[in-house]
PDB file of C-alpha atoms in Angstrom:
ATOM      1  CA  UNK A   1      93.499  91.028 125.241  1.00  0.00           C
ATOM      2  CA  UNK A   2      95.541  90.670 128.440  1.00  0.00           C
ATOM      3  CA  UNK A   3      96.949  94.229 127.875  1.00  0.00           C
ATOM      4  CA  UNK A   4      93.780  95.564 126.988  1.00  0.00           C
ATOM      5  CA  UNK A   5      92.027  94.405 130.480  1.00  0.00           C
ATOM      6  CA  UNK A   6      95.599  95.519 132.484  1.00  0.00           C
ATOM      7  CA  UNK A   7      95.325  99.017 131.028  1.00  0.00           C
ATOM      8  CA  UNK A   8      91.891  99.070 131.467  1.00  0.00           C
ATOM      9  CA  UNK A   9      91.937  98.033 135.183  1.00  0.00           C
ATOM     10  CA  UNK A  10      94.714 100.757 135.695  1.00  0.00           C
ATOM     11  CA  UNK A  11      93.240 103.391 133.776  1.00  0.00           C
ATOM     12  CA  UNK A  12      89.828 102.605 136.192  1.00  0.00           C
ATOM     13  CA  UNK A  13      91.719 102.778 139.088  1.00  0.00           C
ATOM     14  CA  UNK A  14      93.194 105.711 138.594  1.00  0.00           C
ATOM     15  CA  UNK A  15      90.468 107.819 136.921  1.00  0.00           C
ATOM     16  CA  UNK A  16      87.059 107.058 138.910  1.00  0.00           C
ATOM     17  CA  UNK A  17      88.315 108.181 142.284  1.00  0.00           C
ATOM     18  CA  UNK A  18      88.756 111.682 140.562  1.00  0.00           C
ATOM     19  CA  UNK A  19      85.346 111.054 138.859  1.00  0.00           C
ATOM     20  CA  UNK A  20      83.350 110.528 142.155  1.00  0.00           C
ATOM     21  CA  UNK A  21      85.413 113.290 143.906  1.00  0.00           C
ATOM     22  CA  UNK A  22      84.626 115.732 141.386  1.00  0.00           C
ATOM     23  CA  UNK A  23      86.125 119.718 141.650  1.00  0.00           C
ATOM     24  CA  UNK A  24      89.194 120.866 140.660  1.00  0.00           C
ATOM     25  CA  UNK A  25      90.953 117.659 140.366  1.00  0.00           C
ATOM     26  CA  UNK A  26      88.337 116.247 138.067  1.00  0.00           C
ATOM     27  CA  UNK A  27      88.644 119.749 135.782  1.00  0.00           C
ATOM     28  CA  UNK A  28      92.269 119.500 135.498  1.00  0.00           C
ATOM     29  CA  UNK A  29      91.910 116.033 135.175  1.00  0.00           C
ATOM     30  CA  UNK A  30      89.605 117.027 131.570  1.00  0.00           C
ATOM     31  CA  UNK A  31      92.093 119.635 130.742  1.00  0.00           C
ATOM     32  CA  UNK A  32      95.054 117.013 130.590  1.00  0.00           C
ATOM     33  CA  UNK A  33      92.473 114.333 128.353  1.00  0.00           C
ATOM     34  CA  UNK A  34      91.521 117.380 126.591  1.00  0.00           C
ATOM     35  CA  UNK A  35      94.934 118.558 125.503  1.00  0.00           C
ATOM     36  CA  UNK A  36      95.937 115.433 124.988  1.00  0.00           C
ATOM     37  CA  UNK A  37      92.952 114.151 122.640  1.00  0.00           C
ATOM     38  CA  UNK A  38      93.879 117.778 120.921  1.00  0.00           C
ATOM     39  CA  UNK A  39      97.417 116.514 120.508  1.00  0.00           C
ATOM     40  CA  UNK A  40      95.919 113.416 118.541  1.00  0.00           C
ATOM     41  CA  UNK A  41      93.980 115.055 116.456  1.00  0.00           C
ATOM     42  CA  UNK A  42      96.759 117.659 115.421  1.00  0.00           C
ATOM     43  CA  UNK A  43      99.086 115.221 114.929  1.00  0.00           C
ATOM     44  CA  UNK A  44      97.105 112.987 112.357  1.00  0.00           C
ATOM     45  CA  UNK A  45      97.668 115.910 110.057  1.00  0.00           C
ATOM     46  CA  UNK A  46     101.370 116.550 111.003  1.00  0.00           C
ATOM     47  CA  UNK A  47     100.563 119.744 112.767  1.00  0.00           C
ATOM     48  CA  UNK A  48     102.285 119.675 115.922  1.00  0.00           C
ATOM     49  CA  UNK A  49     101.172 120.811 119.236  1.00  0.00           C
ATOM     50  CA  UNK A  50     104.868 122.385 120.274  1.00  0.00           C
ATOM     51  CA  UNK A  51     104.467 124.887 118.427  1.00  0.00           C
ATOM     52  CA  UNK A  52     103.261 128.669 118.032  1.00  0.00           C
ATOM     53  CA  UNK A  53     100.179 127.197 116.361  1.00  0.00           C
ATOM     54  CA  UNK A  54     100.241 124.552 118.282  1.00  0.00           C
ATOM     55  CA  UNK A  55     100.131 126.855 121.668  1.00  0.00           C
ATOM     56  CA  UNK A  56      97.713 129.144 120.430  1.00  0.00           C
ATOM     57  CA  UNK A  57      94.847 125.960 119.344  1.00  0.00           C
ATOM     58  CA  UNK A  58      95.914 124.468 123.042  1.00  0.00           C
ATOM     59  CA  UNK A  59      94.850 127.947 124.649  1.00  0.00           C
ATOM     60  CA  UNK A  60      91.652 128.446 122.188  1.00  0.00           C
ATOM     61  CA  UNK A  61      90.934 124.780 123.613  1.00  0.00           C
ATOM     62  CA  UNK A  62      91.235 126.060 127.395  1.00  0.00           C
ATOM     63  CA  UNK A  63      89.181 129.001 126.867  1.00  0.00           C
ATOM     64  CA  UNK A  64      86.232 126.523 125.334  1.00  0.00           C
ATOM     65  CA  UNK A  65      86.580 124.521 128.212  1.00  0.00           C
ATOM     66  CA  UNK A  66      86.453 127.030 131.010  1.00  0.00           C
ATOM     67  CA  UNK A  67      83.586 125.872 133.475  1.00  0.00           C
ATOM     68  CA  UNK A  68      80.868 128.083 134.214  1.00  0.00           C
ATOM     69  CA  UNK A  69      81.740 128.381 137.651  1.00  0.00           C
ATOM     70  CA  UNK A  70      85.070 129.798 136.399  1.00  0.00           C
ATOM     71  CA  UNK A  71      83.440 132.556 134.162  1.00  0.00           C
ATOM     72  CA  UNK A  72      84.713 135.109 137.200  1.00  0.00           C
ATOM     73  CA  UNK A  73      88.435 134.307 136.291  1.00  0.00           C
ATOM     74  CA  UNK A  74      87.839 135.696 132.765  1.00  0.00           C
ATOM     75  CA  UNK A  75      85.310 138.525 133.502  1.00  0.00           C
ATOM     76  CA  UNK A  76      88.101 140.258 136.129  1.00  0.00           C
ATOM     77  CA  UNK A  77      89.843 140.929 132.960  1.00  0.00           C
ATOM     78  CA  UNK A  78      86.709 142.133 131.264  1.00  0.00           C
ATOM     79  CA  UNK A  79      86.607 139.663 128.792  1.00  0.00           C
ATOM     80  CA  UNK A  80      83.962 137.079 127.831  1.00  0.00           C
ATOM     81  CA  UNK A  81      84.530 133.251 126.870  1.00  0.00           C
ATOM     82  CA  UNK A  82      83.913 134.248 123.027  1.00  0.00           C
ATOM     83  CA  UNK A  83      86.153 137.748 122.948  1.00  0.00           C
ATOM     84  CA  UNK A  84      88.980 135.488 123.753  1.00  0.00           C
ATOM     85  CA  UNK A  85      88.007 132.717 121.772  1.00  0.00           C
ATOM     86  CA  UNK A  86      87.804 134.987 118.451  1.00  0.00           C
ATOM     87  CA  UNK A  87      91.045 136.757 119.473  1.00  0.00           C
ATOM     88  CA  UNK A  88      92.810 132.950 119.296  1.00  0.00           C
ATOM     89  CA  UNK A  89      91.418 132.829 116.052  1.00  0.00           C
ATOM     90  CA  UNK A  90      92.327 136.073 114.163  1.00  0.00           C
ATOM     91  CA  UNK A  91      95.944 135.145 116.060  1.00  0.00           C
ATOM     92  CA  UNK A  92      95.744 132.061 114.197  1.00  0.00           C
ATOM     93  CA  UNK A  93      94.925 133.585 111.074  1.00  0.00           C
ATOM     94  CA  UNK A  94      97.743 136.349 111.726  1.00  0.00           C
ATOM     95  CA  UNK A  95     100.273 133.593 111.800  1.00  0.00           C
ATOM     96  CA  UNK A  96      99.579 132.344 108.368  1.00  0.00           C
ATOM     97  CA  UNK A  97     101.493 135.647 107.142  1.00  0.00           C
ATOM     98  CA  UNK A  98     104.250 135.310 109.919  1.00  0.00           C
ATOM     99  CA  UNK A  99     104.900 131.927 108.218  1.00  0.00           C
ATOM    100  CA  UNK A 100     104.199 133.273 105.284  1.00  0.00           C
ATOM    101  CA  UNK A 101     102.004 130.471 104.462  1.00  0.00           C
ATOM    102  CA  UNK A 102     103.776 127.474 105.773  1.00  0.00           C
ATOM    103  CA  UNK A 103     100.998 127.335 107.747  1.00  0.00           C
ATOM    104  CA  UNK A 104      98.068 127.593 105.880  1.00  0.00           C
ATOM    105  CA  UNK A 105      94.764 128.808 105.674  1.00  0.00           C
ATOM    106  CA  UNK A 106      93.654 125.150 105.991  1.00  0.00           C
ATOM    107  CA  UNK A 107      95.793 124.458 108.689  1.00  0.00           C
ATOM    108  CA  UNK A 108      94.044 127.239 110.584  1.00  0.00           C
ATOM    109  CA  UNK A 109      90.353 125.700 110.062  1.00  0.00           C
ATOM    110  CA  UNK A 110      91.497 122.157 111.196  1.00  0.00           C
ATOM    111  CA  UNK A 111      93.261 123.501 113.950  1.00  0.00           C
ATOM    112  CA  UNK A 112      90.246 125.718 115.018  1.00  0.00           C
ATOM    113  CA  UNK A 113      87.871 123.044 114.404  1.00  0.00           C
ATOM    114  CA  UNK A 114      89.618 120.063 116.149  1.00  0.00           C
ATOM    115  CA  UNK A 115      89.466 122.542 119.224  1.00  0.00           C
ATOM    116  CA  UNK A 116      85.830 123.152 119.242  1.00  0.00           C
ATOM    117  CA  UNK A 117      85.202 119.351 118.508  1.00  0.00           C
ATOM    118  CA  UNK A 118      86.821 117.918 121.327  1.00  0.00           C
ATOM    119  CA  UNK A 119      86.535 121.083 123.551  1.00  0.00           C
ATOM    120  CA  UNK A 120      82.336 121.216 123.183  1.00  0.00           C
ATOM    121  CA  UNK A 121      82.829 117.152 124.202  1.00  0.00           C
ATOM    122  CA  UNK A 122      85.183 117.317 127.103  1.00  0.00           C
ATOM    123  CA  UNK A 123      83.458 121.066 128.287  1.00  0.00           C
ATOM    124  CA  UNK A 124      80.075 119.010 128.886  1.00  0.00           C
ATOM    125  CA  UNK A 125      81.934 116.470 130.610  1.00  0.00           C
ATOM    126  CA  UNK A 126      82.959 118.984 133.160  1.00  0.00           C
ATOM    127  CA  UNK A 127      79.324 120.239 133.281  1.00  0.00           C
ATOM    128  CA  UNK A 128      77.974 116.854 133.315  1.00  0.00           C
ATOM    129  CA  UNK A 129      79.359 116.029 136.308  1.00  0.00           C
ATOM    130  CA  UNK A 130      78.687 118.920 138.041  1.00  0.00           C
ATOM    131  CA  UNK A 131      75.098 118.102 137.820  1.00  0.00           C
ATOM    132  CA  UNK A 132      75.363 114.738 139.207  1.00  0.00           C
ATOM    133  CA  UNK A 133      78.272 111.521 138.892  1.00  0.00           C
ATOM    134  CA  UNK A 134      74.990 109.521 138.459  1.00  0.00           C
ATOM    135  CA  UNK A 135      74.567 110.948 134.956  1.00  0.00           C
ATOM    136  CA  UNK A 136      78.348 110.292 134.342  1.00  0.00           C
ATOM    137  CA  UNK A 137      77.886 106.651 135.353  1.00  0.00           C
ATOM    138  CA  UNK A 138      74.505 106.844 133.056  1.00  0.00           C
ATOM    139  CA  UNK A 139      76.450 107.709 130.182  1.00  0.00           C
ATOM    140  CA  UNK A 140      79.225 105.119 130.795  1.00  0.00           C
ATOM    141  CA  UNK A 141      77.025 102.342 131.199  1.00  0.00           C
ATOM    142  CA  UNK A 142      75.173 103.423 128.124  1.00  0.00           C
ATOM    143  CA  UNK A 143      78.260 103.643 126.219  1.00  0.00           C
ATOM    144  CA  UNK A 144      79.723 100.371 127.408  1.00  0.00           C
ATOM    145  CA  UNK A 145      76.325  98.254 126.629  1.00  0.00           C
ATOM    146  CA  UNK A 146      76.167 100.040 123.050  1.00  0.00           C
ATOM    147  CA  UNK A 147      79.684  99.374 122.380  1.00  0.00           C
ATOM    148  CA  UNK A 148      79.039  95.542 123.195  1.00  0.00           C
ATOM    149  CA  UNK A 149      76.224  94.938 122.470  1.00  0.00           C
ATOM    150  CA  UNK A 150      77.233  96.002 118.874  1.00  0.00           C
ATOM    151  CA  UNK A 151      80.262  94.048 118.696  1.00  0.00           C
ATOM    152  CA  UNK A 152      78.873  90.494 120.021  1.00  0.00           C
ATOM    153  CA  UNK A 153      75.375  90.814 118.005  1.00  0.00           C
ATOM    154  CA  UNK A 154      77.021  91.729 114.778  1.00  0.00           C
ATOM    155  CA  UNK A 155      79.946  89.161 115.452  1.00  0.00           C
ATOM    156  CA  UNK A 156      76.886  86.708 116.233  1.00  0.00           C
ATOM    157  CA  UNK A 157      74.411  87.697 113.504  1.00  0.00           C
ATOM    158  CA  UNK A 158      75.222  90.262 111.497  1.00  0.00           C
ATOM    159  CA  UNK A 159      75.041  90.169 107.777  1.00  0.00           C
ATOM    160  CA  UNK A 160      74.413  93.173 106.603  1.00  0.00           C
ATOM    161  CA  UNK A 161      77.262  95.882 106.381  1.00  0.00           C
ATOM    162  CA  UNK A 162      76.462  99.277 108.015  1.00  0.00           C
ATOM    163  CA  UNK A 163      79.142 101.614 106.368  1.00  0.00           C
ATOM    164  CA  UNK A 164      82.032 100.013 104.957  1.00  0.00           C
ATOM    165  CA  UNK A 165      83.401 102.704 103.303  1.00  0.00           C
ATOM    166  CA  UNK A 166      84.230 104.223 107.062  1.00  0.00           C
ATOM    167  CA  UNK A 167      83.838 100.892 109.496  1.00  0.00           C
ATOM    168  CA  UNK A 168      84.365  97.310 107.465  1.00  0.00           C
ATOM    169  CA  UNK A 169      83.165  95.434 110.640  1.00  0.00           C
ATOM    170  CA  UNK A 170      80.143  97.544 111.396  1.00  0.00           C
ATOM    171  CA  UNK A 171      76.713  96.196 110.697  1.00  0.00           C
ATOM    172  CA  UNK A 172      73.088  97.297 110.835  1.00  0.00           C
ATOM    173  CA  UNK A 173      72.157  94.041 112.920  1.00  0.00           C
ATOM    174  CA  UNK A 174      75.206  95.172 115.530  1.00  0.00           C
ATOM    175  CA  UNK A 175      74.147  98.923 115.341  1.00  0.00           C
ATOM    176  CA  UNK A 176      70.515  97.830 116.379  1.00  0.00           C
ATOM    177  CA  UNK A 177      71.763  95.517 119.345  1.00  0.00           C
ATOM    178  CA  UNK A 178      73.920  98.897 120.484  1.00  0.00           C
ATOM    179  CA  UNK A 179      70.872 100.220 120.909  1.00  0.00           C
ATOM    180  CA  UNK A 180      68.406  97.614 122.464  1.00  0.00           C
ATOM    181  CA  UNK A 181      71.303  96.861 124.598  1.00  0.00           C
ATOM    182  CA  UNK A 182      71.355 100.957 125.790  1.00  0.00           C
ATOM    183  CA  UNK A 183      67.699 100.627 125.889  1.00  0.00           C
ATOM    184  CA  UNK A 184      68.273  98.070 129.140  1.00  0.00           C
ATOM    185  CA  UNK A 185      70.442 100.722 130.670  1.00  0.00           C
ATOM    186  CA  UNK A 186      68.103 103.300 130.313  1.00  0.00           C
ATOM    187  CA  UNK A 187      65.198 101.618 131.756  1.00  0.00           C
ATOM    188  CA  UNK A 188      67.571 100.705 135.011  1.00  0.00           C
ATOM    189  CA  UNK A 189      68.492 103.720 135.571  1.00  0.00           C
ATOM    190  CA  UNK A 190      65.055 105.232 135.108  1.00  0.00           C
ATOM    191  CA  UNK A 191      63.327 102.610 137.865  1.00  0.00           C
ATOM    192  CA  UNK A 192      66.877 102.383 140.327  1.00  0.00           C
ATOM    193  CA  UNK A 193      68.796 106.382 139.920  1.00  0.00           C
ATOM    194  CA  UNK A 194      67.429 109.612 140.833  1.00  0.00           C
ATOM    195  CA  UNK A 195      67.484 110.676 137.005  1.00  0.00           C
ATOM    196  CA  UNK A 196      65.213 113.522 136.565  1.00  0.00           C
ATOM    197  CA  UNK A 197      62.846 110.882 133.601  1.00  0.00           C
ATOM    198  CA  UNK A 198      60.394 109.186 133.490  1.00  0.00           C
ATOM    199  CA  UNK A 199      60.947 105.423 131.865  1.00  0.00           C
ATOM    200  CA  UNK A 200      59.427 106.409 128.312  1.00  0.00           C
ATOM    201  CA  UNK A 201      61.396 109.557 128.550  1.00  0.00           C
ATOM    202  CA  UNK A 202      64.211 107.967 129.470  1.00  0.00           C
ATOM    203  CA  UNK A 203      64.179 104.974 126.897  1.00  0.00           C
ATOM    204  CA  UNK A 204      63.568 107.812 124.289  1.00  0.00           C
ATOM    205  CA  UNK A 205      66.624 109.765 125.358  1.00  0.00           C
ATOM    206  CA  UNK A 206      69.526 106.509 125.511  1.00  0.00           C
ATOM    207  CA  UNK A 207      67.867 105.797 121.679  1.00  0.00           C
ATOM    208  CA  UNK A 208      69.424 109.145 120.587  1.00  0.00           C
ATOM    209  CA  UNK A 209      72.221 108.711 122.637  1.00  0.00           C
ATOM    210  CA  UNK A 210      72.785 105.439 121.411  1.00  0.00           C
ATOM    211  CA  UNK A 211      72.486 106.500 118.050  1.00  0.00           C
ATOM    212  CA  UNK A 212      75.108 109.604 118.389  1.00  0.00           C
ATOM    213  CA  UNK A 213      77.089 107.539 120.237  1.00  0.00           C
ATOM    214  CA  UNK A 214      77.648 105.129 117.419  1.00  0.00           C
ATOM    215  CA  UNK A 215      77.940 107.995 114.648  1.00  0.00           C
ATOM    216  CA  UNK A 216      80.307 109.420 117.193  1.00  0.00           C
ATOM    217  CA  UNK A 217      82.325 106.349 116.730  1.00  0.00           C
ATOM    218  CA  UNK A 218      81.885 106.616 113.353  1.00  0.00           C
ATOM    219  CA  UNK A 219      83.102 109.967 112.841  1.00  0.00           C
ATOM    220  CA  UNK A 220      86.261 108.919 114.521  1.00  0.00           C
ATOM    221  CA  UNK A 221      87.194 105.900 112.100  1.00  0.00           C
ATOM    222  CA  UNK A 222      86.594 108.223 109.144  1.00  0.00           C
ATOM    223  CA  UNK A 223      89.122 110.977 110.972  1.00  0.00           C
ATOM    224  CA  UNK A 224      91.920 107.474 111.099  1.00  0.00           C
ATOM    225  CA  UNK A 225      90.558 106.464 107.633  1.00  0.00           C
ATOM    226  CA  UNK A 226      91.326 109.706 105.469  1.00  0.00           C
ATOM    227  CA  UNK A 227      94.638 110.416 107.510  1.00  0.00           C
ATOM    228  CA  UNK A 228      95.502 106.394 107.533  1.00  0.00           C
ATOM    229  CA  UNK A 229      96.029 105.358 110.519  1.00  0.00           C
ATOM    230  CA  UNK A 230      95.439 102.802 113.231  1.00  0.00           C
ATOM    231  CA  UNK A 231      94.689 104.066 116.219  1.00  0.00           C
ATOM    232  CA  UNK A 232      94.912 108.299 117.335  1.00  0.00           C
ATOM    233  CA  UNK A 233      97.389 107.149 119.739  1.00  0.00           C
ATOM    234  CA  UNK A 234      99.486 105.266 121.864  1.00  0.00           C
ATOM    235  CA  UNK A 235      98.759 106.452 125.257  1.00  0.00           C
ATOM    236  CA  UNK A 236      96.579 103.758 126.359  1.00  0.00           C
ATOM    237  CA  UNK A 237      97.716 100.235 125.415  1.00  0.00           C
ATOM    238  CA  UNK A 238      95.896  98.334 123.958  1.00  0.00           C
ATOM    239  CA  UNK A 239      93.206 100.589 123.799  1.00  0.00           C
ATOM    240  CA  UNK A 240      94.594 103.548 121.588  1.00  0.00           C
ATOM    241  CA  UNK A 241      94.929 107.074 122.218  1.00  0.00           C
ATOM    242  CA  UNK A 242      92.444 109.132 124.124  1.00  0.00           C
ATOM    243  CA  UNK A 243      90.146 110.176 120.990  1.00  0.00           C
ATOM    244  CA  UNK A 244      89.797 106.040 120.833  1.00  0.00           C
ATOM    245  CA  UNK A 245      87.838 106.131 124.076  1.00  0.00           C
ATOM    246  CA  UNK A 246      86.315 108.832 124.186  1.00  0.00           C
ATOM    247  CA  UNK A 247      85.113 109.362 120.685  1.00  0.00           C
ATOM    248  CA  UNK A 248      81.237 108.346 121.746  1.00  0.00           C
ATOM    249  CA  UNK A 249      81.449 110.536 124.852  1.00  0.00           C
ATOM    250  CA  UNK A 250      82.502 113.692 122.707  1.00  0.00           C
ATOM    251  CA  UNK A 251      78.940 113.522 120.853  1.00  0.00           C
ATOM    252  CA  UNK A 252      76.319 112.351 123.929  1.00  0.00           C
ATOM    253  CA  UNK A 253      77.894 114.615 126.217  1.00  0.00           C
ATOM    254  CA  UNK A 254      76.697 117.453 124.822  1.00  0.00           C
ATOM    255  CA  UNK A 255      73.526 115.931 123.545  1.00  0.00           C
ATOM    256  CA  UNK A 256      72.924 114.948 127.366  1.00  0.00           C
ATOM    257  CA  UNK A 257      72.884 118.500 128.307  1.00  0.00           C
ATOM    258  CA  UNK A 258      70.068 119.604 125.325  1.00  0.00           C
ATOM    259  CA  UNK A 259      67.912 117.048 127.030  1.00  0.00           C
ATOM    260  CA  UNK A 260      67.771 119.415 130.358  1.00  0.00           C
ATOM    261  CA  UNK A 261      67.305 116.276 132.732  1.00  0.00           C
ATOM    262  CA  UNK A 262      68.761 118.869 135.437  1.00  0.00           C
TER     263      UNK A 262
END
């Protein structure tokens, strides 16, 4: 526990300055959680990320999380965001011959798709903050009341297992707390932020969020399940790797944006 709050307290200290500052420092600073959630994710299947393959998924990653406001950088070249995208792919593809099938057609699809997973997540973080840092701080607090009020309800009074196949510990009575303790955050922010909602619309929104957020979770301890093991990473002690954290944030981020508060 005492490492847990010590990494915590530096990891706070050293990301929410960039948060509130926003720009450039706060896309590169998505790039590096990006690449390095990508490096997670590659390496639970023993694909590794220094590596042709590995280069080319890291680029296709970039290219899906290119800000709008950078569009211009790609157009001088007269490409779109999806040309180059599709020409990482067939390069992908290509390489299963170069290698003649050391790395495989499967390796391609779980390379491809661990880019778009946590490239979609981390891209509408970059847009999400763009439109305001109060709807970063929304999401946070969100996050943070689902994710204990899930664990302290359950520990208290839960009985009934949500999905132990994926999550042993999980239960319904926690997943319901998650969200009646989001609910609280979403009415404060409604009556105290400039959130473009209205209180109803704004309880009805953290639900879904809540929801996601805890499938999100969900989806992440079935990745660590099937490839067995503990945590994505190390980076963070205490805490795990970067997928660890943000593995809520990758789904309500870009369920945030659908909602078209801004």
């Amino acid at each position: 526990m005492k490492q847990r709050i010590i990494t915590g307290v530096v990891a706070a200290a050293l990301f929410l300055p960039i948060v509130f500052y926003g720009g450039l420092p706060f896309v590169l600073l998505t790039y590096f959680l990006a690449t390095v959630g990508l490096y997670e994710l590659l390496k639970m299947k023993n694909l590794s990320i220094f590596s042709v393959h590995g280069l080319l998924t890291v680029l296709f990653l970039w290219v899906i999380l290119l800000p709008e406001q950078y569009n211009d950088v790609v157009n001088t070249f007269y490409y779109t965001k999806t040309e180059l995208g599709i020409a990482f792919i067939l390069l992908l593809l290509a390489y299963t011959v170069i290698t003649k099938n050391r790395f495989t057609f499967e390796d391609v699809g779980f390379s491809i798709l661990s880019a778009i997973y946590v490239g979609i997540g981390f891209y509408f973080f970059i847009e999400t903050r763009d439109a305001g840092i109060v709807y970063i701080f929304y999401l946070l607090f969100m996050i943070w009341a689902t994710d204990s009020g899930a664990y302290f309800i359950g520990k208290a009074i839960g009985k009934n297992k949500l999905w132990p196949e994926i999550s042993p510990n999980k239960t319904i009575e926690g997943f319901l707390g998650g969200v009646g303790c989001a609910l609280i955050i979403g009415v404060l922010f409604a009556i105290f932020s400039d959130i473009n909602a209205t209180i109803l619309e704004l309880m009805g929104i953290t639900v879904v969020l809540s929801i996601f957020g805890q499938i999100g979770d969900l989806v992440q301890s079935a990745f660590k399940r099937h490839f067995n093991v503990k945590d994505s990473g190390n980076i963070l002690p205490g805490h795990g790797g970067i997928l660890d954290r943000f593995d809520s944030l990758l789904f309500v981020l870009p369920l945030l944006n659908l909602f078209h508060l801004w």
